[in-house]
Coordinates of C-alpha atoms and ligand atoms in Angstrom, one line a residue:
Chain A
M4 CA 107.8 112.0 51.9
T5 CA 108.9 109.1 54.0
S6 CA 111.8 109.0 56.5
V7 CA 114.1 106.0 56.0
T8 CA 117.3 105.0 57.8
L9 CA 119.7 103.5 55.3
S10 CA 122.8 101.6 56.5
V11 CA 125.3 102.1 53.7
N12 CA 128.9 100.9 53.9
G13 CA 128.6 100.7 57.7
R14 CA 127.2 104.2 58.2
Q15 CA 123.7 105.1 59.1
H16 CA 122.0 107.8 57.0
V17 CA 118.5 109.2 57.7
V18 CA 116.9 110.4 54.4
E19 CA 113.5 111.9 53.5
V20 CA 112.5 110.3 50.3
E21 CA 109.5 110.0 48.0
P22 CA 108.5 106.3 47.8
R23 CA 109.0 106.3 44.0
R24 CA 112.7 106.9 44.3
T25 CA 114.9 103.9 43.7
L26 CA 117.8 102.9 45.9
A27 CA 120.1 103.8 43.0
D28 CA 118.7 107.4 42.8
V29 CA 118.9 107.9 46.6
L30 CA 122.5 106.6 46.7
R31 CA 123.5 108.9 43.9
D32 CA 121.5 112.0 44.5
D33 CA 121.0 112.1 48.3
L34 CA 124.1 110.4 49.6
G35 CA 126.4 111.6 46.8
L36 CA 127.7 108.0 46.1
H37 CA 128.1 108.3 42.4
G38 CA 130.0 105.0 42.0
T39 CA 126.7 103.2 41.6
H40 CA 125.8 103.8 37.9
L41 CA 122.5 103.8 36.2
G42 CA 122.2 102.5 32.7
C43 CA 119.0 100.9 31.5
E44 CA 116.9 101.3 34.7
H45 CA 115.0 98.1 33.9
G46 CA 117.2 95.4 35.4
V47 CA 119.1 94.4 32.2
C48 CA 122.5 96.0 32.3
G49 CA 123.6 95.5 35.9
A50 CA 125.5 98.9 36.1
C51 CA 123.5 99.6 39.3
T52 CA 124.4 96.4 41.1
V53 CA 125.0 96.8 44.9
L54 CA 125.0 94.4 47.8
V55 CA 121.8 94.3 49.9
D56 CA 122.4 92.1 53.0
G57 CA 125.2 90.5 51.1
D58 CA 123.3 89.6 47.9
P59 CA 124.1 91.3 44.6
T60 CA 120.9 93.3 43.8
R61 CA 119.7 95.7 41.1
A62 CA 119.5 99.1 42.8
C63 CA 117.3 100.3 40.0
L64 CA 114.6 97.8 40.8
L65 CA 114.4 98.4 44.6
F66 CA 112.8 101.4 46.2
A67 CA 114.8 103.1 48.9
V68 CA 111.8 102.9 51.3
Q69 CA 112.1 99.1 51.1
C70 CA 115.7 99.2 52.5
Q71 CA 114.9 100.2 56.1
D72 CA 116.9 97.7 58.2
S73 CA 118.9 96.4 55.3
S74 CA 122.7 96.6 55.1
I75 CA 123.9 98.1 51.8
T76 CA 127.4 97.9 50.4
T77 CA 128.4 100.0 47.4
I78 CA 131.7 100.2 45.4
E79 CA 132.7 103.1 47.7
G80 CA 132.7 100.7 50.7
L81 CA 135.0 98.0 49.4
S82 CA 138.5 99.2 49.9
K83 CA 139.9 98.8 53.5
D84 CA 142.6 101.2 54.8
G85 CA 143.5 102.3 51.3
A86 CA 144.0 98.8 50.1
L87 CA 141.8 97.6 47.2
H88 CA 139.4 94.7 47.7
P89 CA 140.8 91.6 45.9
V90 CA 138.1 91.9 43.2
Q91 CA 139.1 95.5 42.6
Q92 CA 142.8 94.6 42.5
A93 CA 142.0 91.8 40.0
F94 CA 140.2 94.2 37.7
T95 CA 143.3 96.5 37.8
D96 CA 145.7 93.7 37.2
N97 CA 143.8 92.2 34.2
F98 CA 142.7 95.4 32.5
G99 CA 139.1 94.5 33.3
L100 CA 137.9 98.0 32.5
Q101 CA 138.1 100.5 29.7
C102 CA 135.6 103.4 30.1
G103 CA 134.7 102.0 33.5
F104 CA 130.9 102.6 33.3
C105 CA 130.0 99.0 33.9
T106 CA 132.9 98.3 36.4
P107 CA 131.3 99.1 39.8
G108 CA 128.3 96.9 38.8
F109 CA 130.6 94.0 37.7
I110 CA 132.7 94.3 40.9
M111 CA 129.7 94.3 43.2
L112 CA 128.2 91.4 41.3
L113 CA 131.4 89.4 41.7
V114 CA 132.0 90.3 45.4
G115 CA 128.4 89.2 46.2
A116 CA 128.6 86.0 44.2
L117 CA 132.1 85.0 45.5
E118 CA 131.4 85.9 49.1
S119 CA 127.9 84.6 49.7
H120 CA 127.1 82.2 46.9
S121 CA 128.7 79.1 45.7
V122 CA 130.7 79.6 42.5
G123 CA 132.2 76.3 41.6
N124 CA 134.1 76.5 38.4
D125 CA 134.8 78.7 35.4
E126 CA 131.5 77.9 33.8
D127 CA 129.7 79.1 36.9
L128 CA 131.7 82.3 36.8
V129 CA 130.7 82.9 33.2
E130 CA 127.1 82.3 34.2
V131 CA 127.4 84.9 37.0
L132 CA 129.0 87.4 34.7
S133 CA 126.3 87.0 32.1
S134 CA 124.1 89.1 34.4
N135 CA 125.9 92.4 33.5
L136 CA 126.7 94.2 30.2
C137 CA 129.9 95.8 29.1
R138 CA 130.2 97.8 25.9
C139 CA 134.0 98.1 25.8
T140 CA 136.1 95.1 26.9
G141 CA 134.6 92.2 25.1
Y142 CA 134.4 90.4 28.5
R143 CA 137.6 88.5 28.1
S144 CA 139.6 90.7 30.5
I145 CA 136.6 90.8 32.9
L146 CA 136.5 87.0 33.0
Q147 CA 140.3 86.9 33.5
A148 CA 139.9 89.3 36.5
A149 CA 137.0 87.2 37.8
K150 CA 139.1 84.0 37.7
Q151 CA 142.0 85.7 39.6
A152 CA 139.6 87.1 42.2
A153 CA 137.8 83.8 42.6
A154 CA 141.1 81.9 43.1
E155 CA 142.4 84.4 45.6
L156 CA 139.2 84.6 47.6
Q157 CA 138.8 80.9 47.7
A158 CA 142.4 80.4 48.8
G159 CA 141.8 82.9 51.5
A160 CA 138.6 81.2 52.6
G161 CA 140.5 77.9 52.6
K162 CA 143.2 79.3 54.9
G163 CA 140.6 80.7 57.2
A164 CA 138.9 77.3 57.5
R165 CA 142.2 75.6 58.4
Chain B
M14 CA 112.7 107.1 33.2
K15 CA 111.3 107.3 36.8
P16 CA 108.1 105.8 38.2
S17 CA 105.1 108.0 38.7
P18 CA 104.2 108.8 42.3
F19 CA 102.5 106.3 44.6
D20 CA 101.7 105.6 48.2
Y21 CA 103.8 102.9 49.7
L22 CA 102.3 100.5 52.2
A23 CA 104.3 97.8 54.0
P24 CA 101.8 95.8 56.0
G25 CA 103.1 93.4 58.7
D26 CA 100.5 90.7 58.1
L27 CA 98.6 89.2 55.3
D28 CA 95.1 90.4 56.5
E29 CA 96.3 94.0 56.5
A30 CA 97.7 93.5 53.0
L31 CA 94.4 92.0 51.8
G32 CA 92.5 94.9 53.4
A33 CA 94.7 97.5 51.7
L34 CA 94.1 95.8 48.3
A35 CA 90.4 95.7 48.8
E36 CA 90.3 99.4 49.9
H37 CA 92.3 100.6 46.9
E38 CA 91.0 98.1 44.4
G39 CA 92.0 99.0 40.8
E40 CA 94.7 101.4 41.9
A41 CA 96.9 99.2 44.1
K42 CA 99.4 96.6 43.1
V43 CA 101.2 94.0 45.1
L44 CA 105.0 94.3 45.2
A45 CA 106.9 91.1 45.7
G46 CA 110.4 90.7 44.1
G47 CA 109.9 93.8 42.0
Q48 CA 111.9 92.2 39.1
S49 CA 109.0 92.6 36.7
L50 CA 106.8 95.3 38.2
V51 CA 109.5 97.9 38.9
P52 CA 110.9 97.8 35.3
A53 CA 107.3 98.3 34.1
M54 CA 106.9 101.2 36.6
N55 CA 110.2 102.8 35.5
F56 CA 108.9 102.8 31.9
R57 CA 105.5 104.0 33.2
L58 CA 103.9 101.0 31.6
A59 CA 102.5 100.4 35.1
T60 CA 101.3 103.4 37.1
P61 CA 99.8 102.0 40.3
S62 CA 98.9 104.8 42.8
V63 CA 99.4 102.5 45.8
L64 CA 102.0 99.7 46.3
V65 CA 101.4 97.0 48.8
D66 CA 104.8 95.5 49.6
L67 CA 104.6 91.9 50.8
N68 CA 108.2 91.7 51.9
R69 CA 107.6 92.7 55.5
I70 CA 105.0 89.9 56.1
E71 CA 106.4 87.1 58.3
G72 CA 105.7 83.4 57.5
L73 CA 105.2 83.8 53.8
A74 CA 108.5 82.5 52.6
E75 CA 108.3 78.7 53.2
V76 CA 108.7 75.8 50.9
R77 CA 106.9 72.8 52.4
V78 CA 106.3 69.2 51.4
G79 CA 103.1 67.4 52.5
D80 CA 100.0 65.6 51.3
G81 CA 101.7 64.6 48.0
E82 CA 102.4 68.2 47.2
L83 CA 105.3 70.7 47.2
V84 CA 103.9 74.0 48.5
I85 CA 105.6 77.3 47.6
Q86 CA 104.5 80.4 49.5
S87 CA 104.3 84.0 48.1
L88 CA 107.8 85.1 49.1
V89 CA 109.8 82.1 48.0
R90 CA 112.5 83.5 45.7
H91 CA 113.7 81.8 42.5
R92 CA 117.0 81.2 44.3
D93 CA 115.4 79.4 47.2
L94 CA 114.5 76.4 45.0
E95 CA 118.1 75.8 43.7
I96 CA 118.6 73.4 46.5
P97 CA 115.9 70.6 46.2
A98 CA 113.6 70.4 49.3
T99 CA 113.3 66.6 48.8
E100 CA 114.6 63.9 46.5
D101 CA 111.3 63.9 44.7
A102 CA 111.3 64.4 40.9
T103 CA 109.3 67.7 41.3
A104 CA 111.9 69.2 43.6
L105 CA 114.8 68.1 41.4
L106 CA 113.1 69.6 38.4
L107 CA 112.5 72.9 40.2
A108 CA 116.2 73.1 41.1
R109 CA 117.1 72.7 37.4
V110 CA 114.5 75.2 36.2
S111 CA 115.4 77.9 38.8
R112 CA 118.9 78.2 37.6
L113 CA 117.7 79.4 34.2
V114 CA 115.4 82.1 35.5
G115 CA 117.2 85.3 34.8
H116 CA 120.5 86.0 36.6
L117 CA 121.8 85.7 40.2
P118 CA 120.6 89.3 41.1
I119 CA 117.2 88.6 39.6
R120 CA 117.0 85.2 41.4
V121 CA 117.8 86.5 44.9
R122 CA 114.7 88.8 44.8
G123 CA 112.2 87.5 42.2
T124 CA 109.5 85.2 43.4
V125 CA 107.7 82.2 41.9
A126 CA 104.3 83.6 42.8
G127 CA 105.2 86.9 41.2
S128 CA 106.3 85.2 38.1
L129 CA 102.9 83.4 37.8
A130 CA 101.0 86.6 38.5
H131 CA 103.0 88.4 35.9
A132 CA 102.3 85.7 33.3
D133 CA 105.1 86.3 30.8
P134 CA 104.5 83.8 27.9
A135 CA 108.1 82.7 28.1
A136 CA 108.4 82.4 31.9
E137 CA 109.8 79.1 33.1
W138 CA 107.6 78.9 36.3
C139 CA 104.4 79.5 34.3
M140 CA 105.3 76.6 32.0
L141 CA 106.2 74.4 35.0
A142 CA 102.8 75.2 36.6
V143 CA 101.0 74.1 33.4
A144 CA 103.2 71.0 33.0
L145 CA 102.5 69.8 36.5
D146 CA 98.9 70.9 36.8
A147 CA 99.7 73.2 39.7
T148 CA 97.1 74.7 42.0
I149 CA 97.3 78.4 42.6
V150 CA 95.8 79.4 46.0
A151 CA 94.6 83.0 45.9
R152 CA 93.3 85.0 48.9
S153 CA 91.3 88.1 49.2
V154 CA 89.1 89.7 51.9
R155 CA 86.3 87.7 50.2
G156 CA 87.9 84.4 50.9
T157 CA 90.3 81.8 49.5
R158 CA 90.0 80.0 46.2
R159 CA 92.1 77.4 44.4
I160 CA 92.7 78.0 40.7
A161 CA 93.9 75.2 38.4
A162 CA 96.9 76.2 36.3
N163 CA 95.1 75.4 33.1
E164 CA 92.5 78.0 34.0
F165 CA 94.9 80.5 35.5
F166 CA 96.7 81.8 32.4
E167 CA 94.2 83.6 30.2
G168 CA 96.4 85.4 27.7
L169 CA 99.5 87.6 27.3
F170 CA 100.3 88.9 30.8
T171 CA 96.7 88.1 31.8
T172 CA 95.6 85.7 34.5
A173 CA 92.4 84.7 36.3
L174 CA 93.5 86.7 39.5
A175 CA 91.2 89.4 40.6
E176 CA 92.8 92.8 41.5
D177 CA 92.3 92.3 45.2
E178 CA 93.7 88.8 45.3
I179 CA 97.2 87.7 46.6
I180 CA 98.7 84.3 45.6
T181 CA 99.5 82.8 48.9
E182 CA 100.6 79.4 47.7
V183 CA 101.6 77.6 44.5
R184 CA 101.0 73.8 45.0
L185 CA 102.8 71.3 42.8
P186 CA 102.1 67.6 42.8
L187 CA 105.1 65.4 43.8
L188 CA 106.0 63.3 40.8
G189 CA 107.7 60.5 42.8
N190 CA 110.3 58.9 40.6
A191 CA 109.0 60.1 37.2
G192 CA 111.6 61.1 34.7
T193 CA 111.7 64.8 33.8
G194 CA 113.3 66.9 31.0
F195 CA 113.7 70.6 30.7
R196 CA 115.1 72.3 27.6
E197 CA 115.4 76.0 26.8
K198 CA 116.8 78.1 24.0
S199 CA 117.5 81.7 24.7
Q200 CA 119.4 84.5 22.8
T201 CA 122.0 84.9 25.5
A202 CA 122.6 83.2 28.9
G203 CA 120.1 84.3 31.5
D204 CA 117.7 85.9 29.0
F205 CA 114.1 85.0 28.8
A206 CA 113.7 81.8 26.8
T207 CA 112.8 82.1 23.1
V208 CA 111.2 78.6 23.5
A209 CA 111.3 76.2 26.4
T210 CA 109.9 72.8 27.0
I211 CA 109.2 70.6 30.1
A212 CA 108.5 66.9 29.9
A213 CA 107.6 64.4 32.7
C214 CA 107.0 60.7 32.1
T215 CA 106.6 57.4 33.8
L216 CA 107.2 54.0 32.3
D217 CA 105.6 50.7 33.1
D218 CA 107.6 47.8 31.8
G219 CA 108.9 49.8 28.9
I220 CA 105.5 51.2 28.0
V221 CA 104.7 54.9 28.6
A222 CA 102.3 55.1 31.5
D223 CA 102.0 58.9 31.8
A224 CA 103.4 61.7 29.7
R225 CA 103.3 65.4 30.2
L226 CA 104.7 67.9 27.8
A227 CA 104.4 71.7 28.2
I228 CA 105.7 74.5 26.0
A229 CA 106.5 78.1 26.6
G230 CA 107.4 80.9 24.1
A231 CA 105.1 79.6 21.3
G232 CA 101.9 81.4 22.0
A233 CA 100.3 83.9 24.4
T234 CA 100.4 81.5 27.3
P235 CA 102.3 78.3 28.1
V236 CA 100.4 75.3 26.7
R237 CA 100.2 71.5 27.2
A238 CA 100.9 69.4 24.1
N239 CA 97.8 67.3 24.6
R240 CA 97.9 65.4 21.2
A241 CA 101.7 64.7 21.6
E242 CA 101.0 63.3 25.1
S243 CA 98.3 61.0 24.0
L244 CA 100.4 59.8 21.0
L245 CA 103.0 58.5 23.6
V246 CA 100.8 57.0 26.3
A247 CA 100.4 53.2 26.2
R248 CA 103.1 52.9 23.6
E249 CA 106.7 51.8 23.7
A250 CA 109.0 54.8 24.0
T251 CA 110.9 54.4 20.7
P252 CA 112.8 57.2 19.0
D253 CA 110.2 57.1 16.3
A254 CA 107.3 57.5 18.7
I255 CA 109.1 60.5 20.3
A256 CA 109.7 62.1 16.9
V257 CA 106.1 61.7 15.9
A258 CA 104.9 63.2 19.2
S259 CA 107.4 66.1 18.9
R260 CA 106.2 66.9 15.4
A261 CA 102.6 66.9 16.6
A262 CA 103.5 69.3 19.4
A263 CA 105.1 71.7 16.8
E264 CA 102.0 71.4 14.6
D265 CA 99.6 72.3 17.4
V266 CA 101.3 75.5 18.7
E267 CA 100.3 78.9 17.5
P268 CA 103.5 81.0 17.6
S269 CA 103.7 84.6 16.3
S270 CA 106.7 86.4 14.8
D271 CA 108.5 89.3 16.5
A272 CA 111.5 91.5 15.6
S273 CA 114.1 88.8 16.4
T274 CA 112.2 85.5 15.9
S275 CA 109.9 84.3 13.2
A276 CA 106.9 82.0 13.9
D277 CA 108.5 79.3 11.7
Y278 CA 111.7 79.3 13.7
R279 CA 109.7 79.1 17.0
R280 CA 107.8 76.1 15.6
H281 CA 111.1 74.5 14.6
L282 CA 112.4 75.1 18.2
V283 CA 109.3 73.5 19.7
E284 CA 109.8 70.3 17.7
V285 CA 113.5 70.1 18.6
L286 CA 113.2 71.1 22.3
A287 CA 110.1 68.8 22.7
R288 CA 112.1 65.9 21.4
R289 CA 115.0 66.6 23.6
A290 CA 112.9 67.1 26.8
L291 CA 111.0 63.9 26.0
D292 CA 114.3 62.0 25.4
D293 CA 115.6 63.2 28.7
A294 CA 112.4 62.4 30.6
L295 CA 112.0 58.9 29.1
E296 CA 115.7 58.1 29.6
A297 CA 115.5 59.2 33.2
A298 CA 112.3 57.2 33.7
S299 CA 113.7 53.9 32.5
Ligands
FAD307 C1 117.1 91.1 33.6 C2 115.9 90.2 33.9 C3 115.9 88.9 33.4 C4 114.8 88.1 33.7 N1 114.8 86.8 33.1 C5 113.7 86.0 33.4 C6 113.7 84.7 32.8 O1 114.6 84.2 32.2 N2 112.6 83.9 33.1 C7 111.6 84.4 33.9 O2 110.6 83.7 34.1 N3 111.6 85.6 34.4 C8 112.7 86.4 34.2 N4 112.6 87.7 34.7 C9 111.5 88.1 35.5 C10 111.6 87.7 37.0 O3 111.6 86.3 37.1 C11 110.6 88.2 38.0 O4 111.1 87.9 39.2 C12 109.2 87.6 37.9 O5 108.7 87.7 36.6 C13 108.2 88.4 38.8 O6 108.4 88.1 40.2 P1 108.6 89.2 41.2 O7 108.5 88.5 42.6 O8 109.8 90.0 40.9 O9 107.2 90.0 41.0 P2 107.0 91.6 41.0 O10 107.8 92.3 40.0 O11 107.0 92.1 42.4 O12 105.4 91.6 40.5 C14 105.1 91.2 39.2 C15 103.6 91.2 39.1 O13 103.0 90.2 39.9 C16 102.1 90.7 40.9 N5 102.4 89.9 42.1 C17 103.6 89.6 42.7 N6 103.4 88.8 43.7 C18 102.1 88.5 43.8 C19 101.3 87.7 44.6 N7 101.9 86.9 45.6 N8 100.0 87.7 44.4 C20 99.4 88.4 43.4 N9 100.1 89.2 42.6 C21 101.4 89.2 42.8 C22 102.5 92.2 41.0 O14 101.5 93.0 41.4 C23 102.9 92.5 39.6 O15 101.8 92.7 38.8 C24 113.7 88.6 34.5 C25 113.7 89.8 35.0 C26 114.8 90.7 34.7 C27 114.8 92.1 35.3
FES308 S1 120.5 100.4 35.6 FE1 119.9 98.8 36.9 S2 120.2 97.1 35.7 FE2 120.6 98.7 34.3
FES309 S1 134.4 99.2 30.4 FE1 133.1 100.5 29.3 S2 131.2 99.5 29.5 FE2 132.5 98.1 30.4

């Protein structure tokens, strides 16, 4: 067992883990943060996507012992003072979810992409979304939500810059 | 599934990492981006008993230009190459290629060196290394050696690397103002390529001075289309000449069939994508 300090959603957690346990397992089983879902466990579906130092990352392909000194954000850390994050709000407004299994992954993917990487146009957004799988929606409503969130976050960033 | 147990080592410098690999030779594996190794461990296709994580080593994440080469160190992520390091054709080509390697979450972690070590037959970086005659610099406690790309890929997921060696640098020649082309067909966006091609050409007064054509996804390793290349050199770059060369490239590959793609279809893709990559390269060179 190895002792690791994880910084998750702004809080420090000290956990004793076996090196073979992935970040996704430790978030779910040790910290009780069940919003991070596990689907394929080999990097393909994106259900486990969280932010590691701002980058959208597959939590099933990273061992928790690798995350000492990293700052991790999960779906549970997005809303502020009871208000949904603009990406969460956009999913609600556009019916971007049905069963909801893929939703935390899609939302963390989009938050990471929109906040720390350049997403220029709708084609870039489609390319970003191609990272994750949804078995319910047919993607149209997810893309709609992504467009709304991108417009809102970029307008916000523009205001901040001025 | 979950990985089988292993000891985790996170050395702070390269010598320590090399020492650990030597000490646990045969049982230890290097961990870089983890985007190929961890899926294999989750399926227990890979069951190393020791993991040597390179990610804590300082000074291994540089892209450098010098001596006519672009040098990519061990921890350079796919994503780091999306913005070209220079205006040279090699760097511009890398920027285009990097955008088609997996998806954003894969690209922020996966490394070029890890992709070469993994040696997937459809991997873009492996094809690029073969196309440009890259040199792979490998270190171990026994010393440093330089391996030419055409001797590096030995078969499906098999390379010339010894178990105690770490790729410290991938060195690519700068192509100056050569024209390049990169074409890929995959089942869905961000997937591994079914077939992909890279071409790089220079022209001298309308005559092809140099032609490189590499193909991935049509055999156990990426290959150079040697006959196609020599059919182009010292000739005028006409559509006919390009068509003849592309056909030769398709005749010379040895694809196999799998559940989703027949060998015949792969061969067809080689011809079409070779032609398009050569078209792009010769257009850009003129
Ligand atoms: C969903 C998904 C889609 C993908 N799509 C593509 C794609 O379209 N194209 C593509 O090319 N790849 C794709 N990949 C694979 C990805 O590019 C990997 O990042 C890459 O193959 C391996 O790099 P890594 O740094 O992650 O290596 P790791 O997974 O850490 O290691 C892979 C292997 O290389 C060895 N290794 C790593 N670094 C070194 C080194 N410096 N010296 C010696 N040995 C080393 C390891 O021991 C291991 O055997 C995809 C992966 C996923 C999960
Ligand atoms: S569970 Fe991690 S990508 Fe599917
Ligand atoms: S909403 Fe059910 S998988 Fe996407």
